[in-house]
Short mmCIF file of C-alpha atoms in Angstrom, two decimals:
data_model
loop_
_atom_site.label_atom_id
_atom_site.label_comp_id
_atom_site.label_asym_id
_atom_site.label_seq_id
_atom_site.Cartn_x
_atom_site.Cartn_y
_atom_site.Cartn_z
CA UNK A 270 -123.01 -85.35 -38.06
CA UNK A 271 -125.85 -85.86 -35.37
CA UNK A 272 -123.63 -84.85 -31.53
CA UNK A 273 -125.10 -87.15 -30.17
CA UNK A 274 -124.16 -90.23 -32.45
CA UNK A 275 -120.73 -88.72 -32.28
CA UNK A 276 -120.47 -88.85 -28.95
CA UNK A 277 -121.52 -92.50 -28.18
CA UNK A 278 -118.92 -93.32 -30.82
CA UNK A 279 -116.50 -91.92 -29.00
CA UNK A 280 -117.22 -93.73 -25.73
CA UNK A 281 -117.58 -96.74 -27.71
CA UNK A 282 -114.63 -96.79 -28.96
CA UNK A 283 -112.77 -95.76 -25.59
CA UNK A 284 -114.61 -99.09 -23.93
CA UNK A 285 -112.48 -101.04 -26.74
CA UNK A 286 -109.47 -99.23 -26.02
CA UNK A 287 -109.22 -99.33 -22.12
CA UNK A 288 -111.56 -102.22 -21.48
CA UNK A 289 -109.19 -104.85 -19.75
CA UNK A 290 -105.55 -102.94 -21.33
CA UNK A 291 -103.87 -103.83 -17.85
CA UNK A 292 -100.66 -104.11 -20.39
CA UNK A 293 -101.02 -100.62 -21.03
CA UNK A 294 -101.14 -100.98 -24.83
CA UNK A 295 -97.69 -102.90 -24.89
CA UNK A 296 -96.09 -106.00 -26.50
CA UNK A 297 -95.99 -108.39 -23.21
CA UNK A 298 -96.77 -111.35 -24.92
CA UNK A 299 -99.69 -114.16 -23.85
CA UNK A 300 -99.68 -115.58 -20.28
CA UNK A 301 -99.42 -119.40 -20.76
CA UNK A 302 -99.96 -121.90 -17.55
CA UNK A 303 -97.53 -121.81 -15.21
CA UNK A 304 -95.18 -124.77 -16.07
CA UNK A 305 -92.18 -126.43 -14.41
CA UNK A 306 -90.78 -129.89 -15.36
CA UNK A 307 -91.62 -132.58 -12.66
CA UNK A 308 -89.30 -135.27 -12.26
CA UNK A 309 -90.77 -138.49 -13.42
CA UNK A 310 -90.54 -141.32 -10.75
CA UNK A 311 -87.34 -143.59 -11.27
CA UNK A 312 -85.95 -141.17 -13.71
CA UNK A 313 -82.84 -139.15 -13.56
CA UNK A 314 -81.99 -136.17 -15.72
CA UNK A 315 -79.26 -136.16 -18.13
CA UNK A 316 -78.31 -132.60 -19.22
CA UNK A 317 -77.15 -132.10 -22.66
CA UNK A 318 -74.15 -131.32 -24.08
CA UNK A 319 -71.38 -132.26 -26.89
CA UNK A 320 -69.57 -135.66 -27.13
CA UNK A 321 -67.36 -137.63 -29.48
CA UNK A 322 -70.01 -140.81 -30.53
CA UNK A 323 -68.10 -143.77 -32.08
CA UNK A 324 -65.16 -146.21 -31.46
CA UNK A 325 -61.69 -145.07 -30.93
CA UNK A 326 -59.45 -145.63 -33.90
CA UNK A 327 -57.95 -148.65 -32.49
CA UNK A 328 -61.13 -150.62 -33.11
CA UNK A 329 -60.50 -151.08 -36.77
CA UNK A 330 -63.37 -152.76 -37.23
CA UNK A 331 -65.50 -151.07 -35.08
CA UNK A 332 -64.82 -147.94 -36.88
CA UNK A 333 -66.36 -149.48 -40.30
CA UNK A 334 -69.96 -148.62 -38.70
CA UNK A 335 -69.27 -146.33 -35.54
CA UNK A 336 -66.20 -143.81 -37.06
CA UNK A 337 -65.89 -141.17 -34.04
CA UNK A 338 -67.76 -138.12 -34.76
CA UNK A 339 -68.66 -135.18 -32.76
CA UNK A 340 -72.47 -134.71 -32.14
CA UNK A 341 -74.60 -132.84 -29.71
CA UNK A 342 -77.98 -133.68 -27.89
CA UNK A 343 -80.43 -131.99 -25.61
CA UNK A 344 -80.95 -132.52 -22.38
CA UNK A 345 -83.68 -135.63 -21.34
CA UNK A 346 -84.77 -137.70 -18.28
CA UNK A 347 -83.95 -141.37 -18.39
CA UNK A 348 -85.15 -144.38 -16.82
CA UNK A 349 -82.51 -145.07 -13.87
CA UNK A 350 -82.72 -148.53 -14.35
CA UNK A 351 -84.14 -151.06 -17.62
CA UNK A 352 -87.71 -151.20 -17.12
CA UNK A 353 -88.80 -154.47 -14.78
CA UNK A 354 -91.35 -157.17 -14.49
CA UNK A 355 -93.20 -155.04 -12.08
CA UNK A 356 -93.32 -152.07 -14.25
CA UNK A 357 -94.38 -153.81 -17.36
CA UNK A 358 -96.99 -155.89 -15.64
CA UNK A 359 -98.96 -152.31 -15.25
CA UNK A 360 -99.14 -152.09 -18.60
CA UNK A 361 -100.19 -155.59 -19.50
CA UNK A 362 -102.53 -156.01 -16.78
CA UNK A 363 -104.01 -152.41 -17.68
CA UNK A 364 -104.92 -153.27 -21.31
CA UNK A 365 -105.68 -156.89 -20.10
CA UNK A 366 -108.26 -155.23 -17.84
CA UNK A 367 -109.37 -152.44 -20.42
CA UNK A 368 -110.31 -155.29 -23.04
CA UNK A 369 -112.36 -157.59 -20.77
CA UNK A 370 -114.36 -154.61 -19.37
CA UNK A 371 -114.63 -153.53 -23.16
CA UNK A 372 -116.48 -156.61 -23.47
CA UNK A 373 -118.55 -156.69 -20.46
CA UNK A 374 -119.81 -153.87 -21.46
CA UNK A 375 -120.75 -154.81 -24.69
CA UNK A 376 -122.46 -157.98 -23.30
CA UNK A 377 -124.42 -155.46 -20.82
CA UNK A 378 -126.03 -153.95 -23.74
CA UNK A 379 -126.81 -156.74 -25.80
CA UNK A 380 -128.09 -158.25 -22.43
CA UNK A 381 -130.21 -155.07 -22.19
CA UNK A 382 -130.70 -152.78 -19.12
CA UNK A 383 -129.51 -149.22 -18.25
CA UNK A 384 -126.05 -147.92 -17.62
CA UNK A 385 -125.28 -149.57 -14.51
CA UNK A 386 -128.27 -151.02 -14.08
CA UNK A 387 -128.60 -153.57 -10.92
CA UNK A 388 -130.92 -156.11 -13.13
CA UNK A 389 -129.56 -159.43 -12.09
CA UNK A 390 -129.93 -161.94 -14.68
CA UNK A 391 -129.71 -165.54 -14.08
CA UNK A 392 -129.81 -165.65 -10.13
CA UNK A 393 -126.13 -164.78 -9.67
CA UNK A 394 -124.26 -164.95 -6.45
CA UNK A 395 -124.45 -161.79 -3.93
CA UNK A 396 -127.12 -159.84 -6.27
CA UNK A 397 -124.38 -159.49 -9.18
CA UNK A 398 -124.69 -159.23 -12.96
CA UNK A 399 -123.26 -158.10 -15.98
CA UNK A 400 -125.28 -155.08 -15.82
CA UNK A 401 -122.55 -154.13 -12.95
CA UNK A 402 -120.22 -153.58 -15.65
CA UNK A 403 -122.07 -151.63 -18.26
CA UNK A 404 -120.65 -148.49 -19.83
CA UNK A 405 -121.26 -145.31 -17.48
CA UNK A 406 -123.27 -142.57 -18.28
CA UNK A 407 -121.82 -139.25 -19.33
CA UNK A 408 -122.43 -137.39 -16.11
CA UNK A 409 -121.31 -140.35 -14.08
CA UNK A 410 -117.66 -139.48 -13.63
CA UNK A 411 -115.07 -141.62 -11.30
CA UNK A 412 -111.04 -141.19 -10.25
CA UNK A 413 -110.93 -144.92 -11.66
CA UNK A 414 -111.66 -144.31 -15.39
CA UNK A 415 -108.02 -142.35 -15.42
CA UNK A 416 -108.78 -140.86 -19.05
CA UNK A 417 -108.94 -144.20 -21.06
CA UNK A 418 -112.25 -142.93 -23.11
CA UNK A 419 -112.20 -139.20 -23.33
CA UNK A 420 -114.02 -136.98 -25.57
CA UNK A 421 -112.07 -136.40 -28.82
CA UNK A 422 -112.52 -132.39 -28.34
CA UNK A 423 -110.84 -132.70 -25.10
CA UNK A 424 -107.78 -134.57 -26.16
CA UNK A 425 -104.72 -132.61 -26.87
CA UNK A 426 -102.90 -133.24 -30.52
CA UNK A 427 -100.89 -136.00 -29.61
CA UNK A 428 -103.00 -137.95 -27.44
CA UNK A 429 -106.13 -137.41 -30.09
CA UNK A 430 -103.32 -139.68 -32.72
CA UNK A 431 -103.30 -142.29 -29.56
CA UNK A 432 -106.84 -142.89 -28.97
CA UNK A 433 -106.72 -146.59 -27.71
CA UNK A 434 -109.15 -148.99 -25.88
CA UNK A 435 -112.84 -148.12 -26.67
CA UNK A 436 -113.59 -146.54 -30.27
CA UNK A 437 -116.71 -144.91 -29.39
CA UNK A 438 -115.36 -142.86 -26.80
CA UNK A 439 -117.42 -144.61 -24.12
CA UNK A 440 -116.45 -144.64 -20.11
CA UNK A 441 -115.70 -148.17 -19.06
CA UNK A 442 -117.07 -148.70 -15.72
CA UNK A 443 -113.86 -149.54 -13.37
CA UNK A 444 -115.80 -148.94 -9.86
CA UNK A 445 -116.46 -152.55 -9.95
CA UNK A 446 -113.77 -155.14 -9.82
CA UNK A 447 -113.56 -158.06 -12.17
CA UNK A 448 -114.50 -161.08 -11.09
CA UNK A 449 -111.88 -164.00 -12.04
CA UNK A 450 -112.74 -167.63 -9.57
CA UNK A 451 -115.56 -169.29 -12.22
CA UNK A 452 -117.33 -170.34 -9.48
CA UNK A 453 -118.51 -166.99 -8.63
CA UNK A 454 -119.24 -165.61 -12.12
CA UNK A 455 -122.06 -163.74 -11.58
CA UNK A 456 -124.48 -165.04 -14.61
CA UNK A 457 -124.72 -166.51 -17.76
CA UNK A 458 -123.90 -163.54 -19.96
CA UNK A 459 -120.53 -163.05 -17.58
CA UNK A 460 -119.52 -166.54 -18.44
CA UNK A 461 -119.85 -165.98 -22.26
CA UNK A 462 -117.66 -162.98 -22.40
CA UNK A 463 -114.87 -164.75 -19.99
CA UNK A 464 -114.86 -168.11 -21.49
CA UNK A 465 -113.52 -165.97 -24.88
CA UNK A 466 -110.37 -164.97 -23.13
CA UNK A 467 -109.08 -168.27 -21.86
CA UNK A 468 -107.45 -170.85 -23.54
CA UNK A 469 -109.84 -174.13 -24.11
CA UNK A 470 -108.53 -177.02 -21.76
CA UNK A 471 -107.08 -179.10 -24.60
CA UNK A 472 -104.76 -176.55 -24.56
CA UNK A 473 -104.41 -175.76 -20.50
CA UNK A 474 -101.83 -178.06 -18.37
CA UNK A 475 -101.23 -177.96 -14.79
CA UNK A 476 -104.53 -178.63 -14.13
CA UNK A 477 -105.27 -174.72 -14.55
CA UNK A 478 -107.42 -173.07 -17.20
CA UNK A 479 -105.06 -170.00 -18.54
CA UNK A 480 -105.74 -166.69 -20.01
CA UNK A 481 -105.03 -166.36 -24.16
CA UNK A 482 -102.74 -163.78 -24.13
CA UNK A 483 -103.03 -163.17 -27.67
CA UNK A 484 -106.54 -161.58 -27.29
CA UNK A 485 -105.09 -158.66 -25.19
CA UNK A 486 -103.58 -156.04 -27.55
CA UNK A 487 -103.01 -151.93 -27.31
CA UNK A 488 -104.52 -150.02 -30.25
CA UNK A 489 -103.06 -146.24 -30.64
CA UNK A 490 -102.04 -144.03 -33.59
CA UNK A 491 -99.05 -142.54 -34.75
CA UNK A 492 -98.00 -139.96 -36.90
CA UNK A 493 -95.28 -139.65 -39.27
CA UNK A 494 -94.02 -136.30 -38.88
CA UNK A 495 -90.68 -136.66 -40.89
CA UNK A 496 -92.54 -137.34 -44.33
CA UNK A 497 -95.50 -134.96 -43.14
CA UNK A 498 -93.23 -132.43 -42.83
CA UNK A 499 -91.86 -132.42 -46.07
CA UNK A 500 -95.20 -133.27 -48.10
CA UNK A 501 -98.21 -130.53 -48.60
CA UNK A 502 -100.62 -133.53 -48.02
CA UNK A 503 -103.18 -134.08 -45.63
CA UNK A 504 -101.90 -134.87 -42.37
CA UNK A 505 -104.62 -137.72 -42.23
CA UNK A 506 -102.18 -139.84 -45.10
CA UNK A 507 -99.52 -140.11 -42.35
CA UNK A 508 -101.22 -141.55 -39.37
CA UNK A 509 -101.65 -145.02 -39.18
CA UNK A 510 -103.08 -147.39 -35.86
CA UNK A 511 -100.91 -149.87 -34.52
CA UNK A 512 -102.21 -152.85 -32.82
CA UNK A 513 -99.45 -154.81 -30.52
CA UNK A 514 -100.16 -157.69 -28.38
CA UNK A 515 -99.19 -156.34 -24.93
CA UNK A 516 -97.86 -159.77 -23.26
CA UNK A 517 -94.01 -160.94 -23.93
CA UNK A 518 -92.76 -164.06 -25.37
CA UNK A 519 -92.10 -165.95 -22.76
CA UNK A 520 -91.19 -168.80 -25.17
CA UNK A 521 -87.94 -166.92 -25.82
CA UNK A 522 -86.17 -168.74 -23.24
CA UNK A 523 -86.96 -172.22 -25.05
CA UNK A 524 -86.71 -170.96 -28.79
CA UNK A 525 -83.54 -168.97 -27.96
CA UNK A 526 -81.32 -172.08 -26.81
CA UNK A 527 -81.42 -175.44 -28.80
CA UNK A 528 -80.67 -178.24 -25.93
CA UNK A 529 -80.56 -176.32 -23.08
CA UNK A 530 -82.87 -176.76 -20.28
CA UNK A 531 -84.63 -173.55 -19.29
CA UNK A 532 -88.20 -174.30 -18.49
CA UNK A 533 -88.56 -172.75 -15.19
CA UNK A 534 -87.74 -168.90 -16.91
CA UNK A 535 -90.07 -169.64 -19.45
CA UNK A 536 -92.71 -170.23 -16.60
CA UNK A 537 -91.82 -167.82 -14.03
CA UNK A 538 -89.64 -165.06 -15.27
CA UNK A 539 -92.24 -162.65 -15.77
CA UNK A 540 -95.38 -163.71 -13.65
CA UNK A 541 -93.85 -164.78 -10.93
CA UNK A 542 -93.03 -162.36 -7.62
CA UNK A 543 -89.53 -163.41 -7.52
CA UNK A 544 -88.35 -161.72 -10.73
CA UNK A 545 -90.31 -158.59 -10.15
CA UNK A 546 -86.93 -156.25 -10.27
CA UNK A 547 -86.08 -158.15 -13.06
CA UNK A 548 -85.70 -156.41 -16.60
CA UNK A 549 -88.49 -157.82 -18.60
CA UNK A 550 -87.60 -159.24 -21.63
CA UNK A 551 -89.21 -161.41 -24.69
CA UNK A 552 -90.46 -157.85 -25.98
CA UNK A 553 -90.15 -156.41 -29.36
CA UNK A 554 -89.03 -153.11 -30.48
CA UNK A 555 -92.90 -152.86 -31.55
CA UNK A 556 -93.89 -153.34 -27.92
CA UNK A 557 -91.54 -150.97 -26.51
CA UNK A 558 -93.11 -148.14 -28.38
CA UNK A 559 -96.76 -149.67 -27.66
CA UNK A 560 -95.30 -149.65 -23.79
CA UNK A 561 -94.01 -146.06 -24.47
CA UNK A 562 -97.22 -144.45 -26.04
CA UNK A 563 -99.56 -146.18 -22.90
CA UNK A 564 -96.93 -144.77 -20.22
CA UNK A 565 -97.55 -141.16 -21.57
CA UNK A 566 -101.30 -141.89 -21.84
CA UNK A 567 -101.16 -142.94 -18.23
CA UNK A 568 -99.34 -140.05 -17.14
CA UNK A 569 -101.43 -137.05 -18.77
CA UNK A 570 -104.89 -138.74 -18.09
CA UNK A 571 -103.85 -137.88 -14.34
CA UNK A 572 -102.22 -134.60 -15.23
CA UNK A 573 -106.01 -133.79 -16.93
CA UNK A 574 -107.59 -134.72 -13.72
CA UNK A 575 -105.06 -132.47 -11.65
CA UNK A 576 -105.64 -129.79 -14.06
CA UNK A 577 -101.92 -129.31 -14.73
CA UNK A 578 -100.39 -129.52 -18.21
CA UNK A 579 -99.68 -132.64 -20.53
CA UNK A 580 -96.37 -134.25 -19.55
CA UNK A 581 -93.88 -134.79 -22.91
CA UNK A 582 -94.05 -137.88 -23.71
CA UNK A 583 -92.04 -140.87 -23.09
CA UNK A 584 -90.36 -142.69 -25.63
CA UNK A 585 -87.34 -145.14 -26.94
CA UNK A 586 -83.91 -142.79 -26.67
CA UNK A 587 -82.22 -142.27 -29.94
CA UNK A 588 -78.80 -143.95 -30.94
CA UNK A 589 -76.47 -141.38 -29.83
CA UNK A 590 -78.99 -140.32 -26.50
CA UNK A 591 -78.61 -143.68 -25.55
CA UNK A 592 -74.77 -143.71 -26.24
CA UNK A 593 -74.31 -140.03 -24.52
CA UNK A 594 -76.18 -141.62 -21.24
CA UNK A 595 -73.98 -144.66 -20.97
CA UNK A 596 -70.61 -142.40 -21.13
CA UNK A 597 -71.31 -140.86 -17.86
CA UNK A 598 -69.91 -138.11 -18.83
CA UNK A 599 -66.28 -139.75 -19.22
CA UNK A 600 -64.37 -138.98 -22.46
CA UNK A 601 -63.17 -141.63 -24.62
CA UNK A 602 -64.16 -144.28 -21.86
CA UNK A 603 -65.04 -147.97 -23.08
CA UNK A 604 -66.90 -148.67 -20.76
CA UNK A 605 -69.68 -147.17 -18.80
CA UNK A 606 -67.36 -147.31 -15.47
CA UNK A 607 -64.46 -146.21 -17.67
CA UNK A 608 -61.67 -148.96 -18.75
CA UNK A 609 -60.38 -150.62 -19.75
CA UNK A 610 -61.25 -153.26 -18.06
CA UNK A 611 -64.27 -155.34 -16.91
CA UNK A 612 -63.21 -156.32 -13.50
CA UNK A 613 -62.48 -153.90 -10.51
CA UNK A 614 -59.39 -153.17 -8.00
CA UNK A 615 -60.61 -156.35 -5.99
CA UNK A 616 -61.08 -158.50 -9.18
CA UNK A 617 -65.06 -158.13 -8.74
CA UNK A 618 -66.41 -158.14 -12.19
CA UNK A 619 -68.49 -154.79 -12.85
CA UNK A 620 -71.33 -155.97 -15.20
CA UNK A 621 -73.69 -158.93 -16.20
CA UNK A 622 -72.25 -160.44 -19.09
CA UNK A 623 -70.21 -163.77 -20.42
CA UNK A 624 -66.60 -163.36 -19.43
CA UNK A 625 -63.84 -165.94 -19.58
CA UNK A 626 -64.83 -167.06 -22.94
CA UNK A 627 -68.00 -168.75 -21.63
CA UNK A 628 -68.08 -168.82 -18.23
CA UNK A 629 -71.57 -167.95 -17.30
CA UNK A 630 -71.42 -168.01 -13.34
CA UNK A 631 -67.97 -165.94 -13.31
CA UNK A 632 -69.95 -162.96 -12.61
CA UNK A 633 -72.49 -164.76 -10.25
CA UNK A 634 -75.19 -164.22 -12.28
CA UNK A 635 -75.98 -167.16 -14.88
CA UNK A 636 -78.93 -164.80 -16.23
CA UNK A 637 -80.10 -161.43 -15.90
CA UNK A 638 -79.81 -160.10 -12.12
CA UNK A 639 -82.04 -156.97 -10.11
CA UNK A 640 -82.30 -153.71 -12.45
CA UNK A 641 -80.23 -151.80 -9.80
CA UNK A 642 -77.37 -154.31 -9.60
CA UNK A 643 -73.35 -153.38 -9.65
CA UNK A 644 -72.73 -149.78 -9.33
CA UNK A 645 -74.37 -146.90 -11.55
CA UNK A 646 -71.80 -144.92 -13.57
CA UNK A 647 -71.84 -141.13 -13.06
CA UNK A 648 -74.85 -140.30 -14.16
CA UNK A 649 -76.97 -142.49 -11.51
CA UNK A 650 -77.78 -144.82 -14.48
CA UNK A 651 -77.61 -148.73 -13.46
CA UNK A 652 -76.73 -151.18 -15.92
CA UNK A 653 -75.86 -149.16 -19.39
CA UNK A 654 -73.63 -152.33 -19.52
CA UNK A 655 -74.67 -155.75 -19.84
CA UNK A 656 -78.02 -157.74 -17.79
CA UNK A 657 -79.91 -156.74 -20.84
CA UNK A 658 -79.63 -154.93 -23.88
CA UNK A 659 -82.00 -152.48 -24.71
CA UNK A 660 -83.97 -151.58 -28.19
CA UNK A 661 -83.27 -147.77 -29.43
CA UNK A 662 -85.32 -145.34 -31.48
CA UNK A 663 -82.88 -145.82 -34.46
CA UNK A 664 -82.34 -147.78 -37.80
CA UNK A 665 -79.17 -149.89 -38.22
CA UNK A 666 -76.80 -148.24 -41.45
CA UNK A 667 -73.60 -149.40 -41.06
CA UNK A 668 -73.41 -146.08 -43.05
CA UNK A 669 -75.22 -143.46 -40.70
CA UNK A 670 -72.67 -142.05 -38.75
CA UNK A 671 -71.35 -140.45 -41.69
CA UNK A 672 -74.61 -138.63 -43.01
CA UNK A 673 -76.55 -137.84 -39.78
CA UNK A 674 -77.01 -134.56 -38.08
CA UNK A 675 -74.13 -133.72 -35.74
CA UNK A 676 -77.59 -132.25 -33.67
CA UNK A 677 -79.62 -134.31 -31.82
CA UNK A 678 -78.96 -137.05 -34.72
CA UNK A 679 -80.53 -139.64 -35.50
CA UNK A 680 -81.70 -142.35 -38.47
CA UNK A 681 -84.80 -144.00 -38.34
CA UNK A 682 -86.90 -145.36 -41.51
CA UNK A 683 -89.68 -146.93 -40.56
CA UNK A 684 -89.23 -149.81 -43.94
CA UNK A 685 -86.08 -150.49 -42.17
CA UNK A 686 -86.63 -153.17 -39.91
CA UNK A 687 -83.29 -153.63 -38.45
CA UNK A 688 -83.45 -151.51 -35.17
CA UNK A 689 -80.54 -151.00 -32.74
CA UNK A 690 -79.56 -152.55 -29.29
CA UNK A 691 -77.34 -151.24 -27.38
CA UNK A 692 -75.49 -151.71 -24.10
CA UNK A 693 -74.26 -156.00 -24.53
CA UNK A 694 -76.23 -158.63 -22.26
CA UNK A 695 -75.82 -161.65 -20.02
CA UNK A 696 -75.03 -163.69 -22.79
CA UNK A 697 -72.83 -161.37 -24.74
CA UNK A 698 -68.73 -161.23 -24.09
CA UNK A 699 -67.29 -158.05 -22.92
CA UNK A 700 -66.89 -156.40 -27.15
CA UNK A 701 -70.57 -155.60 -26.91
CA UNK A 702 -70.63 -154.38 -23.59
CA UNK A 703 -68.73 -151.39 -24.65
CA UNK A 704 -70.87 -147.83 -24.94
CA UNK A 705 -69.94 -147.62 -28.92
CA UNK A 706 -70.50 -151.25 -29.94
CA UNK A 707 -73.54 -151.09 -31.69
CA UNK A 708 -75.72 -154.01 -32.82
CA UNK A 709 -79.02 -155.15 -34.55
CA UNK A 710 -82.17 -156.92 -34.06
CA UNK A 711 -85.49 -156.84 -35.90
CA UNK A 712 -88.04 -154.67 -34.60
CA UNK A 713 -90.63 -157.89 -34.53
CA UNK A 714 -88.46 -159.95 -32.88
CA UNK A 715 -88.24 -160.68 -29.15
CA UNK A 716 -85.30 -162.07 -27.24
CA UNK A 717 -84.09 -163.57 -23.65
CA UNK A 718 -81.44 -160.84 -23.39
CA UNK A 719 -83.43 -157.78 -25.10
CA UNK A 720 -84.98 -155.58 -22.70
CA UNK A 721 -86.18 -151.68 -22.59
CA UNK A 722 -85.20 -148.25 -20.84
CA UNK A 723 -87.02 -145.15 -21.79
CA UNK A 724 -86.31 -141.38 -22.05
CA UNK A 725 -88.51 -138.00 -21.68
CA UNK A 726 -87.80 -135.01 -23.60
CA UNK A 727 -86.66 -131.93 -20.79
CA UNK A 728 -88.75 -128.93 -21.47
CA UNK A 729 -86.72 -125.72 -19.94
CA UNK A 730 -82.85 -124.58 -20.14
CA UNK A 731 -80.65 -126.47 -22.65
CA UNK A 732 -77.90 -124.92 -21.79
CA UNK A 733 -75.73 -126.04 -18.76
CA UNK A 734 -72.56 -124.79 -16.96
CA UNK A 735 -70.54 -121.79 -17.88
CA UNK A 736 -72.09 -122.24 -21.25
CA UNK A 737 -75.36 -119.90 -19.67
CA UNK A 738 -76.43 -116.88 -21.44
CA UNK A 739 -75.04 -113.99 -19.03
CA UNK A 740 -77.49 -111.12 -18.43
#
C-alpha cells in the first residue's frame, strides 16, 4: 500500500474520532433544551397520588354508577377558578377578529394592490383603505401576528393537527386596528366585507345593527390517538377538522325556563362588564375543547417567539382528575369542604346551589355568583361545588367504573354523546353538589348552569412525599 495514502487515512480517520468527542467516547445521552414547568396564570398544581373514586356504600343508589374504587392519577395544573366572561371573551373576540381580517384581506386582493399597499380607493376618511389590511409579506414580521399563520414546517406535531384561521398559511396583518363606527369605514370594498358579518336590520332591535355571531367559528384538527394506536393505518384516517361557532348561547337563559322571566341574563350575562368574573356559560362540551385547543395555540405561539419550548397543552380534566381535585385531599369527604353538611359553624351556607327544597335566595345568590366566591377547599380550588357545573373529558357508562384503568382512568368514545358534568350548580339541590355524584349532558348542548374549568398535564416528578426515589 502507497505510505502516503496510508497515512492520510489514518489522520482521517483520527479527525472522525476526536473531532468534537468532548464526551470522551461515552454513553451521556443527547442534551435537550433546558426545560422547567412554568406555572400557568390562575392555575394551581395538583400533585398526584391514589384515592378511593366513587360513593360511599351508603348511597345505594349512587353506587349503581359510581361503586368506590381505588384509582391513581398524575399530577396536573388546574384552573383555580371555572373559566369567566372575561376569559372567554379572549377567545371569542380573537377568532371574531381573526375572521374579519381573514376577509379584509381577501377583499384587498380582489381589490388589487400590494401587500400593504397605501392605495386608497374610494376617497376614504384620514387616507384609509382596505389595502391597510392586506395580507403581509413574508419578510414583514410583527409581535401582533402571535403565530396564527405559521409555516407548516415550523409547527410542532400537535399544533401542525390544529392549524386554524387562514388555510394558506398567510400572515394576517394585525398592526392596523379594525375599524367598527360605519361612519368611518374607510371605502367601498370595507363596507362589503363588514356588512357580511352583521345581522340585516329586519332582524336588529334596539335601534342597533348587531354582529351575526354565527359567522365567527374556530377551525382546528384533532387526532384520534386511541384508535391510531391500535390500527397500522395511516395516521392521516384519524384526523378530522372541527369547526365550532366560538360565541355561547345566550338564549339558554330563555329556552332553559318555561314562564320565567329572565331577559336581562340573556342580554347581559356575557357582554356586559358587570358579569365579567362570572363563569361563562351557554357553552357546549364541543366549545370547551374548541376553547381548550385555541388556549394552547395562544400560549406556544408566544413560547415560539420567546424561543422557549411548547407548553403541554390545555385541555378538559378527565372524570376521576376532576373528582381527585374536588376532594382536596380529604378521604371519604362528601363534599369539597368535607361534610356532611352544606352549611357552616355560623349557619352560612358554603356553596351556590338550591337548598331548602327550592329556595333560591337562601344562599344569597339567585344565580351564579364571582368565580372566586365562598372559600376554596384545600387545594386552593374555588367552587368544585355548585355556581356552575363543569363539562369533563369523559363518556357517561353507568358501567365504567367497573372496567376502567385503576391508572390515570378514563372512558371516552367519541360516538358517545353523553359527556359528564360534574361538581352540581345554582339550580341543583345539595345530592349533586357532592364530589362523586356524577351526571350527564350532551356534548352539543349548552346550558344556564354548565360552565368550564381546564387542566394542564405537569411535565417533571410524579412522585410526591416520602414516596421519592432515595439516592
Amino acid at each position: 500500500m502507497n505510505l502516503k495514502y496510508f497515512l492520510s487515512s489514518i489522520l482521517v480517520l483520527s479527525l472522525l474520532v476526536g473531532c468534537g468527542n468532548s464526551d470522551k467516547g461515552q454513553l451521556v445521552g443527547v442534551e435537550g433544551k433546558q426545560w422547567y414547568h412554568e406555572k400557568p396564570f390562575g392555575m394551581v398544581k395538583i400533585e398526584g397520588g391514589s384515592f378511593a373514586m366513587g360513593k360511599s356504600d351508603y348511597d345505594i343508589a349512587g353506587l349503581k354508577n359510581a361503586p368506590v374504587k381505588t384509582v391513581t392519577v398524575t399530577s396536573f395544573y388546574m384552573d383555580e377558578t371555572e373559566i369567566t366572561n372575561s376569559e372567554y371573551r379572549m377567545f371569542t373576540q380573537r377568532v371574531r377578529d381573526s375572521v374579519i381580517r381573514q376577509k379584509l384581506a381577501e377583499e384587498a386582493e380582489l381589490a388589487g394592490g400590494g401587500n400593504n399597499a397605501s392605495a386608497n380607493q374610494g376617497g376614504g376618511r384620514n387616507s384609509r383603505s382596505i389595502q391597510d389590511y392586506a395580507f403581509k409579506s413574508p419578510d414583514q414580521k410583527g409581535r401582533r401576528n402571535r403565530g396564527n399563520n405559521q409555516n407548516q414546517s415550523q409547527l410542532t406535531p400537535y399544533q401542525e393537527y390544529s392549524r386554524h384561521y387562514d388555510p394558506l398559511d398567510r400572515s394576517l396583518n394585525w398592526d392596523v386596528e379594525i375599524i367598527w363606527k360605519p361612519s368611518e369605514f374607510p371605502d367601498d370594498s370595507y363596507v362589503y366585507v363588514m356588512d357580511e358579518f352583521y345581522l340585516d336590520k329586519e332582524n336588529s332591535y334596539n335601534g342597533e345593527r348587531m354582529l351575526d355571531v354565527s359567522k365567527f367559528e374556530y377551525s382546528y384538527k384533532t387526532v384520534d390517538l386511541e384508535k391510531a394506536a391500535r390500527k397500522d393505518e395511516k395516521l392521516s384516517n384519524f384526523i378530522t377538522e372541527e369547526r365550532v361557532p366560538v360565541y355561547p348561547d345566550t338564549t339558554v337563559w330563555i329556552k332553559d325556563y318555561n314562564y320565567s322571566y329572565n331577559e336581562p341574563m340573556h342580554n347581559n350575562y356575557f357582554y356586559h362588564t358587570a358579569f365579567d368574573n362570572y363563569p361563562v356559560v351557554g357553552i357546549s362540551w364541543k366549545q370547551a375543547k374548541a376553547f381548550a385547543d385555541w388556549r394552547t395555540q395562544y400560549l406556544n405561539a408566544y413560547n415560539k417567539e420567546a424561543g422557549k419550548s411548547d407548553a403541554p397543552i390545555f385541555r378538559l380534566p378527565s372524570e376521576a382528575e376532576w373528582e381527585y381535585a374536588a376532594r382536596g385531599g380529604l378521604e371519604s369527604a362528601a363534599f369539597p369542604w368535607g361534610g356532611p353538611f352544606t352549611k357552616d359553624d355560623r349557619a352560612c351556607y358554603l356553596a351556590n346551589f338550591k337548598p331548602l327544597r327550592g329556595d333560591y335566595a337562601a344562599d344569597e345568590a339567585l344565580y351564579t355568583v364571582e368565580a372566586d366566591a365562598y372559600e376554596p377547599n384545600d387545594y386552593g380550588l374555588y367552587n368544585m361545588a355548585g355556581n356552575v357545573s363543569e363539562w369533563v373529558n369523559t363518556s357517561y357508562e353507568p358501567a365504567a367504573y367497573e372496567y376502567m384503568s385503576s391508572m390515570n382512568p378514563n372512558v371516552n368514545d367519541k360516538d358517545n354523546m353523553k359527556k359528564v358534568i360534574r361538581g352540581g350548580s345554582w339550580k341543583d339541590v345539595s345530592f349533586y353538589l357532592r364530589v362523586s355524584t356524577r351526571d350527564y349532558e350532551y356534548a352539543d348542548s349548552a346550558r344556564s348552569y354548565i360552565g368550564v374549568r381546564l387542566v394542564q398535564d405537569y411535565l417533571g416528578n410524579q412522585i410526591t412525599g416520602s414516596q421519592q426515589r432515595r439516592p
